[in-house]
Amino acid sequence: MTNGGKRIDVAVSGGGMWGTYHLLACREMEALGAARLKAIVSRTEKTAGRHAEAFGIAAYTDVREMFEREELDAVTIATPDHLHREIALEALRRGKHVLVEKPMDLTVAGCREMVQQAAGRGLLLQVDFHKRYDFNNVDARSRVQAGKLGELLYAYAYMEDKIIVPQQWLADWASHSSPFWFIGVHKVDLLRWITGREAVEVRAHARRGKLAALGIDTLDAVSAHILMEGGLPCTIDVSWVLPREFEAVVNQGTRLVGTGGIIEIDAQDRGYRTCVEGEGPSTPNFNAAFTADSPLGYKAVKGYFLEPIKHFLLNVGYLKGGGGLEGLRGRYPCGTDGLRVTEVACAVERSIRENRAVSLAEVQGERS
């Protein structure tokens, strides 16, 4: 451990696919002596019990009961988006450091409350914007921040999921979300982070029909034109109705164009292809997640899906070892980042609903 870090006791809230990533990351950090994975809390006994057996930890279906029974330093939250707020606030009130999946909350007021609770108690509130951990994006940010592209002229990002995501993976809560809330927020944070600029105004359009016809009350696609500080126009296109037969679950990329250069990131086609009889073609993204044997004898989990979780655990260890939040400032996606992204997503929603441009000042001025 570095920076005087100490081993921390942690629990995971959420037993779906992303909760499994959280559990795997915690288990690897446990093997390295940085953490001790103590419990899983999930909405169903079946899911909680399955993970408890697999990881040798306690199982709960009620987060309050877990906090009452377990001595914890931190909790990671990988529940459905609309459930983040209640769990995070409960953890913060009990003095626990929190890692929460994006979006931090679906309301500006909820995000503000979480930020205020964390700040008032001197606790770490970290948001899993994992696009910041993709080394292609890290290099793009470095080049932009160094002025290698000259004056930025415009930026564009897109992210598209196969229809199995809302129809199958998120079947019980897709109607509480949209393609912009679920994946668009990733690109909002990414463009903020790369450019170092905040959004000023949003004009967005949406398409609805395919999922509604399947009984899922949500949008099919969103196109958002976001004006950033300094007059920088950014466009984000997202959808989650790609055919089941598409070769990857996610199709995504980013472009940045300036007076002195261009950066293009094909974040779907990483150059590795497979085609297996009976399965068809595939373009897996091992930058995101892969498992490998560690020299120390355990199964290591790597990739930008896992690194933010490990980063959080190291941050908590640093704090437990006597470090202060000030020493971590600017080194992780914080609650304020989560708030700013939710403000943009709320402006996108309002722009679609009211068919007009919406300034961020309008959203930031809301009290509820």
Tab-separated table of C-alpha atoms in Angstrom, residues 84-86 88-89 92-93 104-118 125 335 338-339 342 346 366-368:
chain	number	residue	atom	x	y	z
A	84	HIS	CA	-28.587	5.174	-5.758
A	85	ARG	CA	-29.690	8.167	-3.717
A	86	GLU	CA	-31.349	6.427	-0.768
A	88	ALA	CA	-25.771	6.559	-0.629
A	89	LEU	CA	-27.400	8.920	1.862
A	92	LEU	CA	-23.034	8.776	4.397
A	93	ARG	CA	-25.234	9.408	7.446
A	104	MET	CA	-25.039	9.689	-9.081
A	105	ASP	CA	-28.761	10.498	-8.918
A	106	LEU	CA	-31.522	11.324	-11.397
A	107	THR	CA	-32.238	14.674	-9.736
A	108	VAL	CA	-30.169	17.785	-9.108
A	109	ALA	CA	-31.564	18.032	-5.576
A	110	GLY	CA	-30.531	14.453	-4.807
A	111	CYS	CA	-26.998	15.036	-6.015
A	112	ARG	CA	-26.724	18.213	-3.965
A	113	GLU	CA	-27.877	16.418	-0.838
A	114	MET	CA	-25.294	13.683	-1.345
A	115	VAL	CA	-22.498	16.214	-1.919
A	116	GLN	CA	-23.531	18.176	1.180
A	117	GLN	CA	-23.732	15.069	3.369
A	118	ALA	CA	-20.271	13.918	2.284
A	125	LEU	CA	-17.979	10.467	-2.321
A	335	GLY	CA	-19.590	14.209	-6.069
A	338	GLY	CA	-21.675	13.673	-10.498
A	339	LEU	CA	-23.780	16.764	-9.830
A	342	THR	CA	-26.822	15.157	-13.692
A	346	CYS	CA	-31.760	17.025	-16.550
A	366	GLU	CA	-34.092	24.449	-9.361
A	367	ARG	CA	-34.714	23.605	-5.711
A	368	SER	CA	-36.543	20.320	-6.118
